[in-house]
Coordinates of C-alpha atoms and ligand atoms in Angstrom, one line a residue:
X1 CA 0.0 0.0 0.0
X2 CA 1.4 3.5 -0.7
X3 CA 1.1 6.6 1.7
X4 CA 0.7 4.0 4.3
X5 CA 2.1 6.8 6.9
X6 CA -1.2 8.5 6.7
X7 CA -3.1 6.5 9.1
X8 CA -0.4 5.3 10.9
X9 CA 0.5 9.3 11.9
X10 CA -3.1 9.8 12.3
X11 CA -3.0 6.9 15.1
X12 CA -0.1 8.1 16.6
X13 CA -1.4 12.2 17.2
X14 CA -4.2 10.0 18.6
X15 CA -2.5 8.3 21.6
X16 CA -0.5 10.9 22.5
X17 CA -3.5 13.5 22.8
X18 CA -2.4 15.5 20.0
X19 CA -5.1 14.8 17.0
X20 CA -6.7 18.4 15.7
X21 CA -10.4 18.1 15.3
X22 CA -12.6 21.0 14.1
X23 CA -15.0 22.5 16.9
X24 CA -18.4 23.7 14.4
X25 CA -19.2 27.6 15.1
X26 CA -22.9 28.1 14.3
X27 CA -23.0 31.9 15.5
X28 CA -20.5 34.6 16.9
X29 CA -21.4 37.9 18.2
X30 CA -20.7 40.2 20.8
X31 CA -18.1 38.1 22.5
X32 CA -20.1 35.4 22.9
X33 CA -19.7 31.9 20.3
X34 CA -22.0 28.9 20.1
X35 CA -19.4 26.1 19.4
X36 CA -20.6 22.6 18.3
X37 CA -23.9 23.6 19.9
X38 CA -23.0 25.2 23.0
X39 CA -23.3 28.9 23.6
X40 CA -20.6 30.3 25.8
X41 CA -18.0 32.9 26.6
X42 CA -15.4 33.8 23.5
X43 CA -12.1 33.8 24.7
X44 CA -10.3 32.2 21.2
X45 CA -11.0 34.9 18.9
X46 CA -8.0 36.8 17.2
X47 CA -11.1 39.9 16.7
X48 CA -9.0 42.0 19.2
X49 CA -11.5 44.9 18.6
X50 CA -14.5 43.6 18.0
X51 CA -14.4 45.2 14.1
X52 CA -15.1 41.5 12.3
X53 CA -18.6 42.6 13.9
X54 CA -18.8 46.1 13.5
X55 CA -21.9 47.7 10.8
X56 CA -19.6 50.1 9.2
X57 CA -17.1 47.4 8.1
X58 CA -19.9 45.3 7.0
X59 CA -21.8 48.2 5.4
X60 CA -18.5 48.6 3.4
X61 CA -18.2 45.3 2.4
X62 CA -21.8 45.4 0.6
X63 CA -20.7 48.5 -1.0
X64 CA -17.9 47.3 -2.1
X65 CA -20.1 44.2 -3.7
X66 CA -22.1 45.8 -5.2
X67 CA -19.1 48.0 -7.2
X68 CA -17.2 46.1 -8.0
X69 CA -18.4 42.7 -7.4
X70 CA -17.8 39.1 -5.6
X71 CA -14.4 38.3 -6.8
X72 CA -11.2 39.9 -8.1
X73 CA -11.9 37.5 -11.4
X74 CA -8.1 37.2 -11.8
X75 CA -4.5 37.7 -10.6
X76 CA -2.8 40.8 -9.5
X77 CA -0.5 40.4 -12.1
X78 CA -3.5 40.1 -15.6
X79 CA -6.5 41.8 -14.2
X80 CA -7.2 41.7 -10.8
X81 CA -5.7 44.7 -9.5
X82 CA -8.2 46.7 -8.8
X83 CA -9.1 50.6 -7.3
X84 CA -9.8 49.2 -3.7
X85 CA -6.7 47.5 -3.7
X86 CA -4.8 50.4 -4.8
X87 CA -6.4 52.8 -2.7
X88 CA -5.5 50.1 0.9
X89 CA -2.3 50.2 -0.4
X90 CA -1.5 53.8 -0.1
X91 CA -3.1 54.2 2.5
X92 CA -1.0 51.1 4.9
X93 CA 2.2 53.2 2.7
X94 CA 1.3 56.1 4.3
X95 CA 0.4 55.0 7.8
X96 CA 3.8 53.2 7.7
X97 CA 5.7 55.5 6.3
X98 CA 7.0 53.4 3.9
X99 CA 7.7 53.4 0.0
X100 CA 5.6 50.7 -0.8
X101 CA 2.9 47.7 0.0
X102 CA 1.9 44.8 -1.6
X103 CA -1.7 42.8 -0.6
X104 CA -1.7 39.1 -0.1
X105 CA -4.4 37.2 0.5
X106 CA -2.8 35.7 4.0
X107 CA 0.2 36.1 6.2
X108 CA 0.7 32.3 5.5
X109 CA 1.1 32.8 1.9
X110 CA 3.0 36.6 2.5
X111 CA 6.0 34.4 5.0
X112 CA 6.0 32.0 2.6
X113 CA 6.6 34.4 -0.4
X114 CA 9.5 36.4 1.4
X115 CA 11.1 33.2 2.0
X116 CA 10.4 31.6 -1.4
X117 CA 11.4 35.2 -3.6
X118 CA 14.6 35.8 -1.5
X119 CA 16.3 32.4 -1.5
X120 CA 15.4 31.5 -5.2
X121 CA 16.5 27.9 -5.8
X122 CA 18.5 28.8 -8.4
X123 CA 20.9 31.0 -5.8
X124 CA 24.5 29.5 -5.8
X125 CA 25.3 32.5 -2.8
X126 CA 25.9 30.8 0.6
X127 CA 23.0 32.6 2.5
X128 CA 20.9 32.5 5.8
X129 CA 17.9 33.1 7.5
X130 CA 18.2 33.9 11.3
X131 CA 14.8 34.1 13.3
X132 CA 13.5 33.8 16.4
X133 CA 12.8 30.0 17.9
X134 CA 9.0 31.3 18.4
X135 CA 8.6 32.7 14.9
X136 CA 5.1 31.5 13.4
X137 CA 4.7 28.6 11.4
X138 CA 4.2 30.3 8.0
X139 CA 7.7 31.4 8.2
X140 CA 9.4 28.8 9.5
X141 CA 7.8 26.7 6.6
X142 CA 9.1 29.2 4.3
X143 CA 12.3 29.1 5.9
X144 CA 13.1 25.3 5.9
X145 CA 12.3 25.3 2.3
X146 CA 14.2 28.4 1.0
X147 CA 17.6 27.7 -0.6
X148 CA 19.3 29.1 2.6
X149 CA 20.9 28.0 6.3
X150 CA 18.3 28.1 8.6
X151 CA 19.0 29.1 11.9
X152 CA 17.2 30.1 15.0
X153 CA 17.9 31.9 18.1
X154 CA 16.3 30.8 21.3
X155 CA 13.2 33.0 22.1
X156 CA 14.0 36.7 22.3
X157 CA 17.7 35.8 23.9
X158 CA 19.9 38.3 22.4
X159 CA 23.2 36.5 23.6
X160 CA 22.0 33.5 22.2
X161 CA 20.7 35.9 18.9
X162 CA 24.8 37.3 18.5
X163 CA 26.2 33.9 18.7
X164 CA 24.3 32.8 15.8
X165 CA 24.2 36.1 13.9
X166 CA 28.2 35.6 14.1
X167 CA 27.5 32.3 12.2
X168 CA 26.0 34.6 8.8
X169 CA 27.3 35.4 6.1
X170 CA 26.3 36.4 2.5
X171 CA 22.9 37.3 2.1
X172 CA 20.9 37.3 5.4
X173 CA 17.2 37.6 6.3
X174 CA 16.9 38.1 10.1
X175 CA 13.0 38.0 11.6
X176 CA 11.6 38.3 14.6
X177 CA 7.6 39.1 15.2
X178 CA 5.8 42.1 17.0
X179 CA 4.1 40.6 19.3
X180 CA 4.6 36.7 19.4
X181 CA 0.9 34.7 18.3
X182 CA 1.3 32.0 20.8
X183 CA 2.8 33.8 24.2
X184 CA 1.9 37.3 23.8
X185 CA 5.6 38.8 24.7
X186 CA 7.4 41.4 22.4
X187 CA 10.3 40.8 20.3
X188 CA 13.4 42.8 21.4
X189 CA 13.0 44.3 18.1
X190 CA 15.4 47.5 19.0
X191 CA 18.4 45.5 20.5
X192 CA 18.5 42.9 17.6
X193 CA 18.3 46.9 15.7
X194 CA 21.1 48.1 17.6
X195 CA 22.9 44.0 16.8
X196 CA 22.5 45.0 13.1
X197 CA 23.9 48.4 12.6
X198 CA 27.4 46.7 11.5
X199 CA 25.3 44.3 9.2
X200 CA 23.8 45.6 6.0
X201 CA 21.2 42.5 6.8
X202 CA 17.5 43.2 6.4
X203 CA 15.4 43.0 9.4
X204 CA 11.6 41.0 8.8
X205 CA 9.3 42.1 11.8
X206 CA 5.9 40.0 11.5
X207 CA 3.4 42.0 13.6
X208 CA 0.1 40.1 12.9
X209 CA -0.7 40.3 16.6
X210 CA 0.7 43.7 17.0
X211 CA -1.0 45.6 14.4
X212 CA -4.3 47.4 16.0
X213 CA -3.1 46.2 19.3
X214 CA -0.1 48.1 20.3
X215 CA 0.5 52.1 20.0
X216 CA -1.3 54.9 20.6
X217 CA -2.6 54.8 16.9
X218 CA -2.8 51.2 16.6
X219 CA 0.4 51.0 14.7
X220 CA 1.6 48.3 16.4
X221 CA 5.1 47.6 17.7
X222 CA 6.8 50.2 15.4
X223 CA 4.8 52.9 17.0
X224 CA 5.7 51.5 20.7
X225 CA 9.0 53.1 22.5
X226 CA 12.4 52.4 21.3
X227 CA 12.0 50.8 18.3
X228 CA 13.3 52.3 15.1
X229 CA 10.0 52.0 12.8
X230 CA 12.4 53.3 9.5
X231 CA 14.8 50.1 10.4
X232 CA 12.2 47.9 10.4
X233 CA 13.2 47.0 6.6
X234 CA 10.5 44.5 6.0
X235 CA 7.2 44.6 8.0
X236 CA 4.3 42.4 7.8
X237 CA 0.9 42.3 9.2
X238 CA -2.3 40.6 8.4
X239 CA -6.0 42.1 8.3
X240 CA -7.4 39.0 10.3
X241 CA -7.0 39.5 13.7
X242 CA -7.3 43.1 15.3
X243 CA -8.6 44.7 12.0
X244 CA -11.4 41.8 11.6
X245 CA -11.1 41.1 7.9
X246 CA -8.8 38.6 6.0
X247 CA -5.6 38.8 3.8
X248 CA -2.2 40.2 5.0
X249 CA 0.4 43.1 3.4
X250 CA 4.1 43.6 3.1
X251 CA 5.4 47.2 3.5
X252 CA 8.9 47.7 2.4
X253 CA 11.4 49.5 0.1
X254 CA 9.9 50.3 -3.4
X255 CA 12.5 48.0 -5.3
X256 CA 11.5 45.1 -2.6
X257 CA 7.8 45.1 -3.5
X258 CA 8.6 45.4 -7.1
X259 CA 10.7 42.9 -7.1
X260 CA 7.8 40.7 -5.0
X261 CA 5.7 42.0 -7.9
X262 CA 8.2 40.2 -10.1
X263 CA 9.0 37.2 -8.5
X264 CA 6.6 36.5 -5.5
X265 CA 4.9 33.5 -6.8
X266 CA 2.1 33.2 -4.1
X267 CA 1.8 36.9 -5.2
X268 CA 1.6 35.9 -9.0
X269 CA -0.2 32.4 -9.3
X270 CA -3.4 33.2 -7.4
X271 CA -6.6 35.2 -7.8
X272 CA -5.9 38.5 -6.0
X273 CA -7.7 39.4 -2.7
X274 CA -11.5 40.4 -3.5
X275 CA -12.1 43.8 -3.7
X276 CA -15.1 43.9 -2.0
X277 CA -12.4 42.6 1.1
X278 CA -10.3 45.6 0.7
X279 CA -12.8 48.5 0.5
X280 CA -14.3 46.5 4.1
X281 CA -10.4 46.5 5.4
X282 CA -10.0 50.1 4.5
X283 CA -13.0 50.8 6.7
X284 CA -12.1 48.3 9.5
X285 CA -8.5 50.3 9.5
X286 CA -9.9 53.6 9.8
X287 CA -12.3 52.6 12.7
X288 CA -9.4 51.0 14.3
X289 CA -7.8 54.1 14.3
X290 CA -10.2 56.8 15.2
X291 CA -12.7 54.4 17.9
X292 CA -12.3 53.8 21.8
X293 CA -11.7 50.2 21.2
X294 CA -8.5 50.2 21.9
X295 CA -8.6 51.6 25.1
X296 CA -11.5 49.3 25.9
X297 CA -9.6 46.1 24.8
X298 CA -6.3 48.2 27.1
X299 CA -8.8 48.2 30.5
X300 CA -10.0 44.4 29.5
X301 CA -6.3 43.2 29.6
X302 CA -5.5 45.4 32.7
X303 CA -8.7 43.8 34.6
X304 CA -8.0 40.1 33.4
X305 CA -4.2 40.9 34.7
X306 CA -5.2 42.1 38.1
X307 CA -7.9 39.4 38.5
X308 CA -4.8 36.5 38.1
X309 CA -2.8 38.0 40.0
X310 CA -5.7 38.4 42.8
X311 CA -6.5 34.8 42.5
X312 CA -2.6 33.7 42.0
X313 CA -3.1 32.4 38.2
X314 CA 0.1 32.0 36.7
X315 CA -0.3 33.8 33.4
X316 CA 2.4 34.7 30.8
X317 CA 3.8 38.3 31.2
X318 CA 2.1 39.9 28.8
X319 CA 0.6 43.1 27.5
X320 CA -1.3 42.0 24.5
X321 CA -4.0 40.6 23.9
X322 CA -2.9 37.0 24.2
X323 CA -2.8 35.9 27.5
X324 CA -1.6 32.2 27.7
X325 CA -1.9 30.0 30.4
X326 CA 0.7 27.1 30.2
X327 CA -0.9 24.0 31.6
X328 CA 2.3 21.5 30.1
X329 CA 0.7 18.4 29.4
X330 CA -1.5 17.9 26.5
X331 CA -4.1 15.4 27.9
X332 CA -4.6 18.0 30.7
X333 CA -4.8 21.2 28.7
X334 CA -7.1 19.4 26.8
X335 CA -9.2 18.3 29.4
X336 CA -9.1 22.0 31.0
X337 CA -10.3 23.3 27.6
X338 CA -12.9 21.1 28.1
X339 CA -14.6 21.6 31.3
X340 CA -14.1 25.3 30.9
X341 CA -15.9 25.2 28.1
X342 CA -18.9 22.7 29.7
X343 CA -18.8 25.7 32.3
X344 CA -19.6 28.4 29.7
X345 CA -16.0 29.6 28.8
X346 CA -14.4 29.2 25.8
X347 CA -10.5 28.9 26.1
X348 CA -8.6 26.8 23.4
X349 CA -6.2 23.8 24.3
X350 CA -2.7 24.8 22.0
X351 CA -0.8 21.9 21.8
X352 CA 2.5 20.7 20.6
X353 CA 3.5 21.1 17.7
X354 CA 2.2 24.4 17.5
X355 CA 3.9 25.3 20.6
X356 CA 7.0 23.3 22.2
X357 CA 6.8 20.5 24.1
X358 CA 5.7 20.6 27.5
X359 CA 4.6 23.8 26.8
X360 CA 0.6 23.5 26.2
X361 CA -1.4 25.7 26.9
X362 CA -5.0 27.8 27.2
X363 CA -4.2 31.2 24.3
X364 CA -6.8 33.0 26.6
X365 CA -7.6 36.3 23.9
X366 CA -9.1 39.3 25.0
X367 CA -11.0 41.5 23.3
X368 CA -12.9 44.9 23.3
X369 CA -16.2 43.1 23.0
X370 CA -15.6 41.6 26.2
X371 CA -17.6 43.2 29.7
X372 CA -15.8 43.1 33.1
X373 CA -18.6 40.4 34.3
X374 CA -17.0 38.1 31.4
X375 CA -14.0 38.7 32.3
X376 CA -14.7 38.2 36.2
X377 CA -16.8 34.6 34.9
X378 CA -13.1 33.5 33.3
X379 CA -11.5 33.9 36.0
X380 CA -14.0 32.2 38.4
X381 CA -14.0 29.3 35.9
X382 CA -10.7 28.6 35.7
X383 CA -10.5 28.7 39.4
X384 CA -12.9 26.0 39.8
X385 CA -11.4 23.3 36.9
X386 CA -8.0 24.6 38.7
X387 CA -9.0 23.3 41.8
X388 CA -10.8 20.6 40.1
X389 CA -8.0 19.4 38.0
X390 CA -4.7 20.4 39.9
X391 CA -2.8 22.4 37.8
X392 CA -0.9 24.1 36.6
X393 CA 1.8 22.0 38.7
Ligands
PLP401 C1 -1.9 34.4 12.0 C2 -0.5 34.7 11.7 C3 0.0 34.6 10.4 C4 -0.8 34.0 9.3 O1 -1.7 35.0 8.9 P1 -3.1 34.5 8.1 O2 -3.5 35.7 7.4 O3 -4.0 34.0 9.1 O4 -2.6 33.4 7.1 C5 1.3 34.9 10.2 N1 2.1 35.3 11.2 C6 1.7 35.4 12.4 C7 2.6 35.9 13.5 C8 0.3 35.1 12.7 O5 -0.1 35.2 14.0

C-alpha cells in the first residue's frame, strides 16, 4: 500500500493526545460563540477589537459588492488589481511611512513568499535566514524550504541571537515578530536593531498580533518606545485578527515590493484578494484608528491581569492581547479546555506542535467586545477546573 504513513500518523497524534479536530461555530457575536452547539463565553478569537462585527465594516463590504463585485476574477498580475486595492495600499504606505505595500491574501502565503522570492533555488550564494525560535509557522515553513541556512535563536535571547548572527554570512534575512501569536511577549526588536547596525542584513518584523493592538494609533510595535520604525526594513501584518477582515500586506522598500511583484509567486499564481475585502479592510483600519476600542480592549487586559494575580493564576507576562496559560501536558490542557468550556467559557487547548513540548497551553484572547462580568466569569472558571484538575503544577 502507498502513503501507508497517513493512518499510521493519524493513530499516533491520537494516543498521545495530539489529534486536531474541528469544533463547528454556528454563530458569533458580541463576544459570545456557540461552538458545536453550546453557547458560551469567546475567549479564542483573534477579533482583538471587536471590528469583524462592526456595521460600518460590513456596510462597506456590501458597498464594495455591489461595485465592484464578488471576486477579483483574476491575478494581480492580468487583471485583478483593482481601485480598492490600490487605494489600501496607499493608504497602509502612508500610515507606515513606507515606500511601498503589496496585498496578499494571508500572512501564510506573505511568510511564505518572502522566504520563497529571497532564496530563489537557483541562488548559488551561501545565504541564511536567522529568526527567532518562536517565529510562526508560516515562516518557518518558508524558511526550511528556502535555498538558505536556517538558523534560529532561542526566544527573544539576544546573547544567544549574536552567537548565531556571528555564524551569517552572505545574504541574510533576520526575523523576529511584534508581538509573538502564541505567548503574547514582544520581540526585542530595538536590540536585535542596535545587533545589526554593523550588518547591511534586512530586518523582517511579523506584527500580525501587533498591528491594532499596540501604540497609541494602533500602529503596532513600530509605533511603541524604542524601536526604530524606519529600520524595520521589512514589515508584515495581516488584516485577520485586530482589523477583523482577512488577507495580510508587506510594506517595504519600493525596489523590494517590485521585485515581490516580479518574483513572489504566491503573489503571482493566485486570484488577488476580493475587492469587495479591501474596501471592508480600508473601513475596518480607519475605525481602528479613530474608535475607543483600543482603550477598551487596554482596560480588558488590565482587569484580566489584576484578576490572576488576585486569584494567584500564573499567566504569561504579557501586554497583549494574548494571555496564555501554560498548563504542560496535553491530555490535561485538553481536558481543562474542556470543562471550561462545559462551564460556559471558551479557552482553546494549543498543543504541541504548535507550541513546544511541555509547553501547552489555554491562548486566553481578550477583546474589546468583552464586559468586566466576562471577564470576572473567566477567571472564576478557571479557578474551579483549577481546583478541580490540579494544575498548573
Ligand atoms: C496568523 C498569523 C499569520 C498568518 O496569517 P493569516 O492571514 O492567518 O494566514 C502569520 N504570522 C503570524 C505571527 C500570525 O499570527
Amino acid at each position: 500500500m502507498t502513503f501507508e504513513f497517513i493512518q499510521r500518523t493519524l493513530a499516533e497524534r491520537e494516543t498521545e493526545g495530539l489529534l486536531r479536530s474541528r469544533k463547528l461555530v454556528s454563530e458569533i457575536a458580541d463576544g459570545l460563540i456557540c461552538i458545536d452547539g453550546k453557547r458560551c463565553l469567546n475567549f479564542g478569537s483573534n477579533d482583538y477589537l471587536g471590528l469583524s462585527q462592526h456595521p460600518d465594516v460590513l456596510q462597506s463590504y456590501v458597498e464594495g459588492l455591489a461595485q465592484y463585485g464578488a471576486g477579483s476574477t483574476a491575478s494581480a498580475a492580468v487583471c485583478g488589481y483593482m481601485r480598492p486595492h490600490k487605494t489600501l495600499e496607499d493608504k497602509l504606505c502612508e500610515m507606515f511611512n513606507k515606500q511601498a505595500v503589496l496585498l496578499f491574501n494571508s500572512g501564510f502565503a506573505a511568510n511564505q513568499s518572502i522566504c520563497q522570492a529571497l532564496f530563489p533555488a537557483q541562488s548559488r550564494e551561501e545565504n541564511h535566514i536567522l529568526c527567532d525560535k518562536h517565529m510562526h509557522a508560516s515562516f518557518i515553513e518558508g524558511a526550511m524550504h528556502a535555498n538558505a541556512n536556517f538558523k534560529r535563536f532561542k526566544h527573544n535571547d539576544l546573547l544567544h541571537f549574536a552567537t548565531k548572527l556571528r555564524t551569517c554570512s552572505g545574504n541574510t534575512l533576520v526575523a523576529t515578530e511584534g508581538v509573538f501569536s502564541m505567548d503574547g511577549d514582544i520581540g526585542e526588536i530595538s536590540d536585535i536593531q542596535a545587533m545589526l547596525k554593523a550588518h547591511d542584513y534586512p530586518l523582517l518584523v511579523d506584527d500580525a498580533h501587533g498591528f491594532g493592538v499596540l501604540g497609541k494609533t494602533g500602529l503596532g510595535v513600530s509605533e511603541t518606545a524604542d524601536i526604530d520604525a524606519r529600520r524595520i526594513d521589512i514589515l508584515l501584518a495581516t488584516f485577520g485578527k485586530a482589523i477583523g477582515t482577512a488577507g495580510a500586506f508587506i510594506a517595504g522598500s519600493e525596489d523590494f515590493i517590485e521585485y515581490l511583484v516580479n518574483f513572489a509567486k504566491h503573489y503571482i499564481y493566485t486570484t488577488a484578494m476580493p475587492p469587495a475585502q479591501a474596501v471592508a479592510t480600508l473601513t475596518a483600519i480607519k475605525i481602528m484608528q479613530t474608535s475607543d476600542q483600543r482603550t477598551k480592549l487596554h482596560e480588558n487586559i488590565s482587569l484580566f491581569q489584576q484578576l490572576c494575580n488576585t486569584h494567584a493564576l500564573p499567566v504569561l507576562p504579557s501586554d497583549s492581547a494574548i494571555q496564555p496559560l501554560i498548563i504542560g501536558d496535553a491530555h490535561r490542557c485538553v481536558l481543562a479546555s474542556q470543562s471550561l468550556l462545559s462551564l460556559g467559557v471558551f479557552t482553546p487547548a494549543i498543543r504541541t506542535p504548535t507550541v513546544s513540548k511541555g509547553t501547552d497551553r489555554l491562548r486566553i484572547t481578550l477583546s474589546a467586545l468583552h464586559h468586566q462580568h466576562d471577564i470576572q466569569a473567566l477567571i472564576d472558571a478557571l479557578c474551579v477546573v483549577r481546583e478541580r484538575q490540579g494544575w498548573p503544577q
